[in-house]
Every structure is written in C-alpha cells, then in structure tokens.
Amino acid sequence: RQNVLNFTLRYLEGGLKDRAITRDIDWGVPVPVKGFESKRIYVWFEAVIGYLSATKEWAKSGGDEGKWLSFWQGEVKSYYFIGKDNILFHTIIWPAMLMGYNDDLNLPYDVPANEFLTIEGRRLSTSRNWAVWLSDFLSRYDPDPLRYLLAINMPEIGDTDFSWREFVRRNNDELVATYGNLVHRVLTFVYRNFNGCVPTYADLGVGSIQERMATIPTQLEANSVAAINDVGKELSQCHFKLALKKAMAIAQEANRYLDDKSPWKVIKEDRQVAADSLYVVLCVISHLRTMLYPFLPFSSQKLHEYLGFKGRVEDYGWQSTVPKPGQKLLPADPLFSKLDEELVAEETSRLGQ
C-alpha cells in the first residue's frame, strides 16, 4: 500500500539509526550471553521473533521439527496485517533480523497496514470500555453485517470511524435492501413458480455449463463473470474495500436488470422469457456467492445451499460456477435482518460504561 511504502521510504531516506534491543530490568526475556545477566530483551525486538519461533514450536509439537521450513522457504508469500504504528517493525526491522539470522528465509511479501479505526469519533480504549467486544456483539447480532461494515469502511489509506448509526445504515440499505432483497425475491419467486428448481434458459447451446453460459447475450452476465476476476485481483493486492465495492456494484446492476425485465409480470404472458431473465440473475447471484464469500462467509454458505450446491463454497474454487437448469433449490429465508434504528442509542450508551 502506498502509505506503507511512503512511510518506509521516509525512514530509510532519513538514515537508519542504532536502536537498543535490551533494557536494564529484572523481568522479561533474558539475554543468553555472559555478562548480560541484568539485561532483558525489549518487547519490540522479541515480539516479532514470535513469527518464526511459533512456527518452529508448531512443527516440534506436531512431531516434524523441520516442517517450519515450509513457511519460511520456497514459494511462500507472507502477509503481515497490522496497524500503521507497527509499519517500521515489519518493513525494516523484522526483515533485517531475518537477513541477519539466515539469508535463506523468506522476507515479508506484503505489509498491508491499516490506518486507525476510531469508535464514535474517539480512539478505542479497552481500559475505559470504549470498545465493541466481539463476544458481546455476537450475543445480539449476526457476524456478517459487522464483517461487511469493517471491510467497506476499512481504514486502508486514512483513519475511519465506526459508529452504530453507520452499522444500522449499511446493514439496512446495502445488505438487506440491495443484496439480500435481490437474493430473496429471486429465489422465492423461482421456487414458487418453477417447482423449486432452477429454470432452463431457452438457448443454452451445447458443451459444459460454462461454455453454454457464454451464449447468453446479456451484459449483466458478462459483467458478473468479469467481476470475479476483478475482485480476485483486488483481494490479491489487499484492496479489500475496493474488492467489496466491485462485488456490490454487480448486485446493484442485477437489481436494475431484474426491475427492467420484471419476470413477475412477464410470466403471465411468456413463461420462457421470464425463465430466461430469472436464470441470468440466478447465475449472477451464484457469482456473488463466490465474490462475497471472503467478506460474508456465513450468508454466502446459506446462499450456496439455497442454490442447491453441496459441500462448502470454497470447495468450488474461485471461478464462475452457476447452477444447472433443473437443479433443486432449497426454500430460502432472508440472508439478513433489518435492524431497528433504536439500537443506535442503546448500543452507544454501552460505550464507556
């Protein structure tokens, strides 16, 4: 990320300076060198060693002491997800420590550090209970809406703020109204009008289902297939906010397509024309199930099952996977629940208590 690169370059251009790695205290990790009995290793130096020592300990406990090398040598890309106050330790100090210890060890591949996230305009403080505790949150809400808000509001290039009002708005306006409503109205309409099965597109052609899908002349379908690649590329570059926005843009486009085709009206006059548009949207929804899985794993798995797929979403890989005509659907419940505006005041009042 540009902010990580700029910070690191400024530090290098300013000139690297010596920094003490020990201090004179009687607790902590001792220095195993004669004459340094009163010294203890500074936590900033000792903590990052845990990346390496933890894998060694894991390999040892598993009975294969050399297995740690599978992480630290060869074709392995290590990503360090941190806050911006730890950039220096991961882009300069930790790589230097690895190089000084063994030139054969993999250096950090990417350090996608975030800026700071505040809560209701104030810096997070666990001691003052100015925080949202995960176990407390999950006792009242589903996990995916929080995952969505944190991803779409991620402080990738600048500080951002978490607010309960924004949580409710994003859930109701985007997850429920845009994505969840699309999924629910299509699945329930198809289930009710096509014997609980995926309808058949009029001219699918021959070959594999992917090859036959290419014969469907809709820009929406083409855009959703292209979006899988686009979202995958953004994910690989740790552009999570942009990846999520691109996926949600497909959901918005699918809603416009559905409103334009109006299969609930057309079905009264031409059942096949209605089936064609519904099949296209079902395929797009299937693509969204894949694209949104990294962000919304729980609702994506539900959708996976509603569409009649077996196993887990990840079993099908990062590719264009669509339901086959005639595939049996499951009765679908809404993926998300609308939240009451009153919870904003209720949840805000918990902060600092």
mmCIF file of C-alpha atoms in Angstrom:
data_model
loop_
_atom_site.group_PDB
_atom_site.id
_atom_site.type_symbol
_atom_site.label_atom_id
_atom_site.label_comp_id
_atom_site.label_asym_id
_atom_site.label_seq_id
_atom_site.Cartn_x
_atom_site.Cartn_y
_atom_site.Cartn_z
ATOM 1 C CA ARG A 1 0.000 0.000 0.000
ATOM 2 C CA GLN A 2 1.197 3.480 -0.822
ATOM 3 C CA ASN A 3 1.052 4.682 2.774
ATOM 4 C CA VAL A 4 3.277 1.777 3.869
ATOM 5 C CA LEU A 5 5.747 2.406 1.067
ATOM 6 C CA ASN A 6 5.927 6.147 1.730
ATOM 7 C CA PHE A 7 6.433 5.702 5.470
ATOM 8 C CA THR A 8 9.203 3.153 4.943
ATOM 9 C CA LEU A 9 10.999 5.216 2.315
ATOM 10 C CA ARG A 10 10.956 8.300 4.545
ATOM 11 C CA TYR A 11 12.537 6.292 7.324
ATOM 12 C CA LEU A 12 15.264 4.952 5.027
ATOM 13 C CA GLU A 13 15.972 8.309 3.433
ATOM 14 C CA GLY A 14 16.319 9.898 6.876
ATOM 15 C CA GLY A 15 19.099 7.458 7.726
ATOM 16 C CA LEU A 16 18.868 4.316 9.876
ATOM 17 C CA LYS A 17 19.975 4.819 13.477
ATOM 18 C CA ASP A 18 21.062 2.317 16.109
ATOM 19 C CA ARG A 19 18.325 1.223 18.481
ATOM 20 C CA ALA A 20 18.805 -0.616 21.777
ATOM 21 C CA ILE A 21 17.333 -4.100 21.902
ATOM 22 C CA THR A 22 17.819 -4.609 25.669
ATOM 23 C CA ARG A 23 16.947 -2.739 28.821
ATOM 24 C CA ASP A 24 18.010 -2.931 32.479
ATOM 25 C CA ILE A 25 15.137 -4.629 34.284
ATOM 26 C CA ASP A 26 14.770 -7.899 36.186
ATOM 27 C CA TRP A 27 11.764 -9.335 34.311
ATOM 28 C CA GLY A 28 11.215 -10.382 30.715
ATOM 29 C CA VAL A 29 13.223 -12.473 28.266
ATOM 30 C CA PRO A 30 16.866 -12.738 29.413
ATOM 31 C CA VAL A 31 19.815 -12.288 27.051
ATOM 32 C CA PRO A 32 21.662 -15.640 26.826
ATOM 33 C CA VAL A 33 25.121 -14.028 26.770
ATOM 34 C CA LYS A 34 27.652 -13.954 29.611
ATOM 35 C CA GLY A 35 27.895 -10.545 31.188
ATOM 36 C CA PHE A 36 24.337 -9.579 30.207
ATOM 37 C CA GLU A 37 22.594 -11.223 33.155
ATOM 38 C CA SER A 38 20.878 -7.958 34.144
ATOM 39 C CA LYS A 39 19.611 -7.280 30.618
ATOM 40 C CA ARG A 40 16.210 -8.163 29.224
ATOM 41 C CA ILE A 41 15.185 -8.072 25.561
ATOM 42 C CA TYR A 42 12.909 -5.219 24.562
ATOM 43 C CA VAL A 43 9.427 -6.372 23.600
ATOM 44 C CA TRP A 44 9.611 -4.625 20.205
ATOM 45 C CA PHE A 45 12.537 -6.875 19.285
ATOM 46 C CA GLU A 46 11.335 -10.027 20.975
ATOM 47 C CA ALA A 47 7.719 -9.893 19.744
ATOM 48 C CA VAL A 48 8.395 -10.176 16.012
ATOM 49 C CA ILE A 49 10.640 -13.200 16.616
ATOM 50 C CA GLY A 50 7.418 -14.969 17.538
ATOM 51 C CA TYR A 51 6.527 -15.212 13.858
ATOM 52 C CA LEU A 52 9.474 -17.559 13.374
ATOM 53 C CA SER A 53 9.627 -19.245 16.775
ATOM 54 C CA ALA A 54 5.905 -20.016 16.770
ATOM 55 C CA THR A 55 6.204 -21.985 13.545
ATOM 56 C CA LYS A 56 9.195 -23.865 14.962
ATOM 57 C CA GLU A 57 7.219 -24.689 18.099
ATOM 58 C CA TRP A 58 4.233 -25.750 15.976
ATOM 59 C CA ALA A 59 6.425 -28.089 13.924
ATOM 60 C CA LYS A 60 8.034 -29.541 17.053
ATOM 61 C CA SER A 61 4.694 -30.168 18.781
ATOM 62 C CA GLY A 62 3.445 -31.911 15.649
ATOM 63 C CA GLY A 63 6.372 -34.330 15.585
ATOM 64 C CA ASP A 64 8.080 -32.933 12.470
ATOM 65 C CA GLU A 65 10.688 -30.428 13.613
ATOM 66 C CA GLY A 66 11.667 -29.466 10.062
ATOM 67 C CA LYS A 67 8.150 -28.646 8.913
ATOM 68 C CA TRP A 68 8.524 -24.971 9.863
ATOM 69 C CA LEU A 69 10.720 -24.533 6.783
ATOM 70 C CA SER A 70 7.649 -24.953 4.577
ATOM 71 C CA PHE A 71 6.582 -21.482 5.738
ATOM 72 C CA TRP A 72 9.947 -19.792 5.565
ATOM 73 C CA GLN A 73 11.499 -21.134 2.386
ATOM 74 C CA GLY A 74 10.280 -21.787 -1.139
ATOM 75 C CA GLU A 75 7.225 -20.384 -2.896
ATOM 76 C CA VAL A 76 5.559 -18.834 0.136
ATOM 77 C CA LYS A 77 4.123 -15.317 0.333
ATOM 78 C CA SER A 78 3.726 -13.945 3.845
ATOM 79 C CA TYR A 79 1.305 -11.092 4.521
ATOM 80 C CA TYR A 80 1.530 -9.071 7.733
ATOM 81 C CA PHE A 81 -1.768 -7.399 8.641
ATOM 82 C CA ILE A 82 -1.008 -4.679 11.171
ATOM 83 C CA GLY A 83 -1.784 -1.141 12.263
ATOM 84 C CA LYS A 84 0.180 1.828 10.956
ATOM 85 C CA ASP A 85 2.103 2.232 14.234
ATOM 86 C CA ASN A 86 3.824 -1.099 13.540
ATOM 87 C CA ILE A 87 4.937 -0.479 9.942
ATOM 88 C CA LEU A 88 8.572 0.206 10.867
ATOM 89 C CA PHE A 89 8.935 -3.097 12.692
ATOM 90 C CA HIS A 90 7.614 -5.122 9.757
ATOM 91 C CA THR A 91 9.142 -3.388 6.742
ATOM 92 C CA ILE A 92 12.602 -2.584 8.142
ATOM 93 C CA ILE A 93 13.430 -4.190 11.497
ATOM 94 C CA TRP A 94 11.929 -7.673 11.026
ATOM 95 C CA PRO A 95 13.359 -8.118 7.501
ATOM 96 C CA ALA A 96 16.779 -7.002 8.804
ATOM 97 C CA MET A 97 16.554 -9.520 11.659
ATOM 98 C CA LEU A 98 15.681 -12.307 9.238
ATOM 99 C CA MET A 99 18.534 -11.382 6.910
ATOM 100 C CA GLY A 100 20.961 -11.261 9.823
ATOM 101 C CA TYR A 101 19.826 -14.648 11.076
ATOM 102 C CA ASN A 102 19.641 -16.606 7.811
ATOM 103 C CA ASP A 103 19.715 -15.306 4.251
ATOM 104 C CA ASP A 104 17.662 -18.300 3.107
ATOM 105 C CA LEU A 105 14.486 -17.233 4.931
ATOM 106 C CA ASN A 106 11.590 -15.560 3.139
ATOM 107 C CA LEU A 107 11.148 -11.881 3.859
ATOM 108 C CA PRO A 108 7.679 -10.304 4.253
ATOM 109 C CA TYR A 109 5.932 -10.336 0.879
ATOM 110 C CA ASP A 110 3.408 -7.626 1.742
ATOM 111 C CA VAL A 111 2.667 -5.491 4.788
ATOM 112 C CA PRO A 112 -0.898 -4.199 4.248
ATOM 113 C CA ALA A 113 -1.007 -1.900 7.262
ATOM 114 C CA ASN A 114 -4.207 -0.045 8.038
ATOM 115 C CA GLU A 115 -4.608 3.434 9.457
ATOM 116 C CA PHE A 116 -6.549 3.857 12.707
ATOM 117 C CA LEU A 117 -10.199 2.980 13.335
ATOM 118 C CA THR A 118 -11.972 5.104 15.919
ATOM 119 C CA ILE A 119 -15.290 4.340 17.609
ATOM 120 C CA GLU A 120 -17.958 7.036 17.643
ATOM 121 C CA GLY A 121 -15.269 9.642 16.977
ATOM 122 C CA ARG A 122 -12.975 8.595 19.825
ATOM 123 C CA ARG A 123 -9.870 6.449 19.981
ATOM 124 C CA LEU A 124 -10.517 2.876 21.076
ATOM 125 C CA SER A 125 -9.699 2.186 24.737
ATOM 126 C CA THR A 126 -10.304 -1.220 26.281
ATOM 127 C CA SER A 127 -9.449 0.046 29.788
ATOM 128 C CA ARG A 128 -12.209 2.652 29.517
ATOM 129 C CA ASN A 129 -14.534 0.180 27.774
ATOM 130 C CA TRP A 130 -14.645 2.428 24.719
ATOM 131 C CA ALA A 131 -14.752 -0.658 22.524
ATOM 132 C CA VAL A 132 -17.055 -3.131 20.847
ATOM 133 C CA TRP A 133 -16.374 -6.553 22.330
ATOM 134 C CA LEU A 134 -16.793 -9.344 19.820
ATOM 135 C CA SER A 135 -18.424 -11.865 22.161
ATOM 136 C CA ASP A 136 -20.858 -9.183 23.302
ATOM 137 C CA PHE A 137 -21.645 -8.203 19.709
ATOM 138 C CA LEU A 138 -22.260 -11.818 18.651
ATOM 139 C CA SER A 139 -24.678 -12.330 21.527
ATOM 140 C CA ARG A 140 -27.061 -9.908 19.790
ATOM 141 C CA TYR A 141 -26.149 -9.786 16.096
ATOM 142 C CA ASP A 142 -25.012 -11.987 13.223
ATOM 143 C CA PRO A 143 -21.321 -11.788 12.281
ATOM 144 C CA ASP A 144 -21.630 -10.926 8.584
ATOM 145 C CA PRO A 145 -23.045 -7.381 8.997
ATOM 146 C CA LEU A 146 -20.053 -6.446 11.178
ATOM 147 C CA ARG A 147 -17.632 -8.059 8.734
ATOM 148 C CA TYR A 148 -19.283 -6.073 5.957
ATOM 149 C CA LEU A 149 -19.052 -2.729 7.746
ATOM 150 C CA LEU A 150 -15.429 -3.245 8.778
ATOM 151 C CA ALA A 151 -14.472 -4.198 5.216
ATOM 152 C CA ILE A 152 -16.382 -1.455 3.376
ATOM 153 C CA ASN A 153 -15.195 1.104 5.948
ATOM 154 C CA MET A 154 -11.652 -0.247 6.329
ATOM 155 C CA PRO A 155 -9.017 2.440 7.076
ATOM 156 C CA GLU A 156 -6.767 1.363 4.230
ATOM 157 C CA ILE A 157 -5.491 4.810 3.267
ATOM 158 C CA GLY A 158 -6.803 7.026 6.066
ATOM 159 C CA ASP A 159 -8.366 6.874 9.517
ATOM 160 C CA THR A 160 -12.041 5.914 9.595
ATOM 161 C CA ASP A 161 -14.712 5.745 12.256
ATOM 162 C CA PHE A 162 -17.045 3.005 13.454
ATOM 163 C CA SER A 163 -20.476 4.194 14.521
ATOM 164 C CA TRP A 164 -23.590 2.257 15.381
ATOM 165 C CA ARG A 165 -25.641 4.546 13.153
ATOM 166 C CA GLU A 166 -23.428 3.614 10.204
ATOM 167 C CA PHE A 167 -23.709 -0.051 11.177
ATOM 168 C CA VAL A 168 -27.510 0.124 11.002
ATOM 169 C CA ARG A 169 -27.492 2.140 7.765
ATOM 170 C CA ARG A 170 -25.082 -0.174 5.950
ATOM 171 C CA ASN A 171 -26.995 -3.237 7.112
ATOM 172 C CA ASN A 172 -30.432 -1.939 6.144
ATOM 173 C CA ASP A 173 -29.604 -0.009 2.957
ATOM 174 C CA GLU A 174 -26.936 -2.255 1.466
ATOM 175 C CA LEU A 175 -27.046 -5.779 2.874
ATOM 176 C CA VAL A 176 -30.820 -6.002 3.293
ATOM 177 C CA ALA A 177 -32.169 -3.676 0.576
ATOM 178 C CA THR A 178 -29.582 -4.181 -2.161
ATOM 179 C CA TYR A 179 -28.087 -7.659 -1.853
ATOM 180 C CA GLY A 180 -30.371 -9.585 0.480
ATOM 181 C CA ASN A 181 -33.558 -8.419 -1.215
ATOM 182 C CA LEU A 182 -32.190 -9.376 -4.638
ATOM 183 C CA VAL A 183 -31.406 -12.885 -3.469
ATOM 184 C CA HIS A 184 -34.621 -13.430 -1.561
ATOM 185 C CA ARG A 185 -37.097 -12.180 -4.152
ATOM 186 C CA VAL A 186 -35.446 -14.175 -6.952
ATOM 187 C CA LEU A 187 -35.098 -17.423 -5.013
ATOM 188 C CA THR A 188 -38.611 -17.321 -3.562
ATOM 189 C CA PHE A 189 -40.189 -16.411 -6.917
ATOM 190 C CA VAL A 190 -38.327 -19.171 -8.765
ATOM 191 C CA TYR A 191 -39.066 -21.725 -6.060
ATOM 192 C CA ARG A 192 -42.774 -20.899 -6.146
ATOM 193 C CA ASN A 193 -43.187 -20.749 -9.928
ATOM 194 C CA PHE A 194 -40.739 -23.366 -11.239
ATOM 195 C CA ASN A 195 -41.388 -26.325 -8.956
ATOM 196 C CA GLY A 196 -38.495 -25.472 -6.664
ATOM 197 C CA CYS A 197 -35.944 -25.914 -9.448
ATOM 198 C CA VAL A 198 -33.594 -23.736 -11.496
ATOM 199 C CA PRO A 199 -35.426 -22.809 -14.741
ATOM 200 C CA THR A 200 -33.996 -23.573 -18.160
ATOM 201 C CA TYR A 201 -32.669 -20.809 -20.390
ATOM 202 C CA ALA A 202 -34.133 -21.058 -23.879
ATOM 203 C CA ASP A 203 -30.882 -21.242 -25.883
ATOM 204 C CA LEU A 204 -28.071 -22.537 -23.724
ATOM 205 C CA GLY A 205 -26.354 -24.300 -26.592
ATOM 206 C CA VAL A 206 -24.061 -27.316 -26.151
ATOM 207 C CA GLY A 207 -20.934 -28.113 -24.152
ATOM 208 C CA SER A 208 -20.164 -27.512 -20.489
ATOM 209 C CA ILE A 209 -22.412 -25.290 -18.416
ATOM 210 C CA GLN A 210 -19.707 -22.571 -18.501
ATOM 211 C CA GLU A 211 -19.486 -22.795 -22.296
ATOM 212 C CA ARG A 212 -23.244 -22.692 -22.624
ATOM 213 C CA MET A 213 -23.434 -19.680 -20.317
ATOM 214 C CA ALA A 214 -21.285 -17.794 -22.808
ATOM 215 C CA THR A 215 -24.187 -17.998 -25.259
ATOM 216 C CA ILE A 216 -26.418 -15.884 -23.004
ATOM 217 C CA PRO A 217 -26.367 -12.439 -24.611
ATOM 218 C CA THR A 218 -26.603 -10.201 -21.529
ATOM 219 C CA GLN A 219 -24.142 -7.558 -20.413
ATOM 220 C CA LEU A 220 -25.037 -8.324 -16.809
ATOM 221 C CA GLU A 221 -23.815 -11.914 -17.068
ATOM 222 C CA ALA A 222 -20.627 -10.826 -18.819
ATOM 223 C CA ASN A 223 -20.005 -8.153 -16.183
ATOM 224 C CA SER A 224 -20.526 -10.568 -13.303
ATOM 225 C CA VAL A 225 -18.075 -13.096 -14.761
ATOM 226 C CA ALA A 226 -15.513 -10.338 -15.294
ATOM 227 C CA ALA A 227 -16.111 -9.116 -11.745
ATOM 228 C CA ILE A 228 -14.960 -12.448 -10.307
ATOM 229 C CA ASN A 229 -11.556 -11.853 -11.861
ATOM 230 C CA ASP A 230 -11.541 -8.183 -10.847
ATOM 231 C CA VAL A 231 -12.483 -8.921 -7.252
ATOM 232 C CA GLY A 232 -9.889 -11.697 -7.083
ATOM 233 C CA LYS A 233 -7.206 -9.322 -8.335
ATOM 234 C CA GLU A 234 -8.127 -6.676 -5.760
ATOM 235 C CA LEU A 235 -8.093 -9.277 -2.993
ATOM 236 C CA SER A 236 -4.622 -10.477 -4.020
ATOM 237 C CA GLN A 237 -3.396 -6.885 -3.717
ATOM 238 C CA CYS A 238 -5.116 -6.439 -0.335
ATOM 239 C CA HIS A 239 -7.525 -3.830 -1.715
ATOM 240 C CA PHE A 240 -10.403 -5.199 0.333
ATOM 241 C CA LYS A 241 -12.629 -2.129 0.304
ATOM 242 C CA LEU A 242 -12.430 -1.829 -3.487
ATOM 243 C CA ALA A 243 -12.985 -5.572 -3.936
ATOM 244 C CA LEU A 244 -16.168 -5.423 -1.874
ATOM 245 C CA LYS A 245 -17.424 -2.337 -3.719
ATOM 246 C CA LYS A 246 -16.937 -4.062 -7.080
ATOM 247 C CA ALA A 247 -18.919 -7.086 -5.915
ATOM 248 C CA MET A 248 -21.748 -4.946 -4.544
ATOM 249 C CA ALA A 249 -21.858 -2.991 -7.810
ATOM 250 C CA ILE A 250 -22.839 -6.256 -9.536
ATOM 251 C CA ALA A 251 -25.677 -6.708 -7.031
ATOM 252 C CA GLN A 252 -26.906 -3.200 -7.845
ATOM 253 C CA GLU A 253 -26.702 -3.918 -11.570
ATOM 254 C CA ALA A 254 -28.632 -7.162 -11.096
ATOM 255 C CA ASN A 255 -31.399 -5.293 -9.287
ATOM 256 C CA ARG A 256 -31.720 -2.848 -12.187
ATOM 257 C CA TYR A 257 -31.782 -5.745 -14.680
ATOM 258 C CA LEU A 258 -34.465 -7.525 -12.672
ATOM 259 C CA ASP A 259 -36.622 -4.419 -12.417
ATOM 260 C CA ASP A 260 -36.272 -3.864 -16.152
ATOM 261 C CA LYS A 261 -37.174 -7.456 -17.075
ATOM 262 C CA SER A 262 -39.964 -7.713 -14.454
ATOM 263 C CA PRO A 263 -40.342 -11.515 -14.687
ATOM 264 C CA TRP A 264 -43.207 -11.447 -12.157
ATOM 265 C CA LYS A 265 -45.226 -9.572 -14.799
ATOM 266 C CA VAL A 266 -43.848 -11.236 -17.927
ATOM 267 C CA ILE A 267 -44.508 -14.760 -16.618
ATOM 268 C CA LYS A 268 -48.236 -14.210 -17.144
ATOM 269 C CA GLU A 269 -47.676 -13.709 -20.873
ATOM 270 C CA ASP A 270 -44.485 -15.643 -21.717
ATOM 271 C CA ARG A 271 -43.177 -18.143 -19.208
ATOM 272 C CA GLN A 272 -39.941 -18.818 -21.121
ATOM 273 C CA VAL A 273 -38.969 -15.160 -21.357
ATOM 274 C CA ALA A 274 -39.446 -14.853 -17.603
ATOM 275 C CA ALA A 275 -37.388 -18.017 -17.083
ATOM 276 C CA ASP A 276 -34.561 -16.597 -19.201
ATOM 277 C CA SER A 277 -34.192 -13.431 -17.129
ATOM 278 C CA LEU A 278 -34.504 -15.340 -13.867
ATOM 279 C CA TYR A 279 -31.836 -17.814 -14.927
ATOM 280 C CA VAL A 280 -29.461 -14.956 -15.731
ATOM 281 C CA VAL A 281 -29.981 -13.423 -12.290
ATOM 282 C CA LEU A 282 -29.608 -16.805 -10.585
ATOM 283 C CA CYS A 283 -26.224 -17.160 -12.283
ATOM 284 C CA VAL A 284 -25.212 -13.669 -11.161
ATOM 285 C CA ILE A 285 -26.317 -14.458 -7.612
ATOM 286 C CA SER A 286 -24.178 -17.582 -7.787
ATOM 287 C CA HIS A 287 -21.202 -15.433 -8.800
ATOM 288 C CA LEU A 288 -21.911 -13.073 -5.903
ATOM 289 C CA ARG A 289 -21.884 -16.063 -3.555
ATOM 290 C CA THR A 290 -18.261 -16.633 -4.597
ATOM 291 C CA MET A 291 -17.150 -12.986 -4.695
ATOM 292 C CA LEU A 292 -18.659 -12.151 -1.318
ATOM 293 C CA TYR A 293 -17.552 -15.310 0.471
ATOM 294 C CA PRO A 294 -14.299 -13.749 1.822
ATOM 295 C CA PHE A 295 -16.383 -10.965 3.370
ATOM 296 C CA LEU A 296 -19.690 -12.674 4.170
ATOM 297 C CA PRO A 297 -18.851 -16.364 4.702
ATOM 298 C CA PHE A 298 -21.907 -17.279 6.762
ATOM 299 C CA SER A 299 -24.561 -15.814 4.462
ATOM 300 C CA SER A 300 -22.625 -16.997 1.389
ATOM 301 C CA GLN A 301 -22.742 -20.550 2.692
ATOM 302 C CA LYS A 302 -26.507 -20.241 3.244
ATOM 303 C CA LEU A 303 -26.917 -18.970 -0.316
ATOM 304 C CA HIS A 304 -24.728 -21.819 -1.557
ATOM 305 C CA GLU A 305 -27.164 -24.290 -0.039
ATOM 306 C CA TYR A 306 -30.290 -22.401 -1.149
ATOM 307 C CA LEU A 307 -28.988 -22.652 -4.742
ATOM 308 C CA GLY A 308 -28.771 -26.419 -4.402
ATOM 309 C CA PHE A 309 -24.988 -26.761 -4.209
ATOM 310 C CA LYS A 310 -23.408 -29.369 -1.942
ATOM 311 C CA GLY A 311 -20.477 -29.040 0.454
ATOM 312 C CA ARG A 312 -18.763 -25.732 1.149
ATOM 313 C CA VAL A 313 -18.392 -22.646 -1.028
ATOM 314 C CA GLU A 314 -14.606 -22.967 -1.066
ATOM 315 C CA ASP A 315 -14.864 -26.500 -2.483
ATOM 316 C CA TYR A 316 -15.792 -24.957 -5.847
ATOM 317 C CA GLY A 317 -12.803 -22.623 -6.084
ATOM 318 C CA TRP A 318 -12.559 -19.035 -7.297
ATOM 319 C CA GLN A 319 -14.325 -19.399 -10.627
ATOM 320 C CA SER A 320 -17.587 -18.865 -12.461
ATOM 321 C CA THR A 321 -19.838 -21.571 -11.015
ATOM 322 C CA VAL A 322 -23.518 -21.480 -11.919
ATOM 323 C CA PRO A 323 -26.496 -23.697 -11.067
ATOM 324 C CA LYS A 324 -27.569 -26.183 -13.700
ATOM 325 C CA PRO A 325 -31.052 -25.990 -15.186
ATOM 326 C CA GLY A 326 -33.290 -28.307 -13.200
ATOM 327 C CA GLN A 327 -31.056 -28.127 -10.124
ATOM 328 C CA LYS A 328 -33.159 -28.469 -6.986
ATOM 329 C CA LEU A 329 -33.353 -25.362 -4.815
ATOM 330 C CA LEU A 330 -33.967 -25.149 -1.084
ATOM 331 C CA PRO A 331 -36.628 -22.861 0.424
ATOM 332 C CA ALA A 332 -34.808 -19.603 1.153
ATOM 333 C CA ASP A 333 -35.004 -17.450 4.241
ATOM 334 C CA PRO A 334 -33.757 -13.837 4.084
ATOM 335 C CA LEU A 335 -29.961 -13.660 4.301
ATOM 336 C CA PHE A 336 -30.048 -10.569 6.525
ATOM 337 C CA SER A 337 -32.427 -8.992 9.027
ATOM 338 C CA LYS A 338 -33.380 -5.325 9.113
ATOM 339 C CA LEU A 339 -32.168 -3.560 12.247
ATOM 340 C CA ASP A 340 -34.190 -1.110 14.324
ATOM 341 C CA GLU A 341 -32.894 2.468 14.497
ATOM 342 C CA GLU A 342 -33.462 2.411 18.251
ATOM 343 C CA LEU A 343 -30.447 0.159 18.759
ATOM 344 C CA VAL A 344 -28.133 3.088 17.879
ATOM 345 C CA ALA A 345 -28.848 4.881 21.159
ATOM 346 C CA GLU A 346 -28.913 1.624 23.083
ATOM 347 C CA GLU A 347 -25.527 0.413 21.831
ATOM 348 C CA THR A 348 -23.888 3.850 22.070
ATOM 349 C CA SER A 349 -24.919 4.057 25.717
ATOM 350 C CA ARG A 350 -22.936 0.877 26.455
ATOM 351 C CA LEU A 351 -19.671 2.560 25.482
ATOM 352 C CA GLY A 352 -17.600 3.789 28.408
ATOM 353 C CA GLN A 353 -19.747 2.000 30.980
#
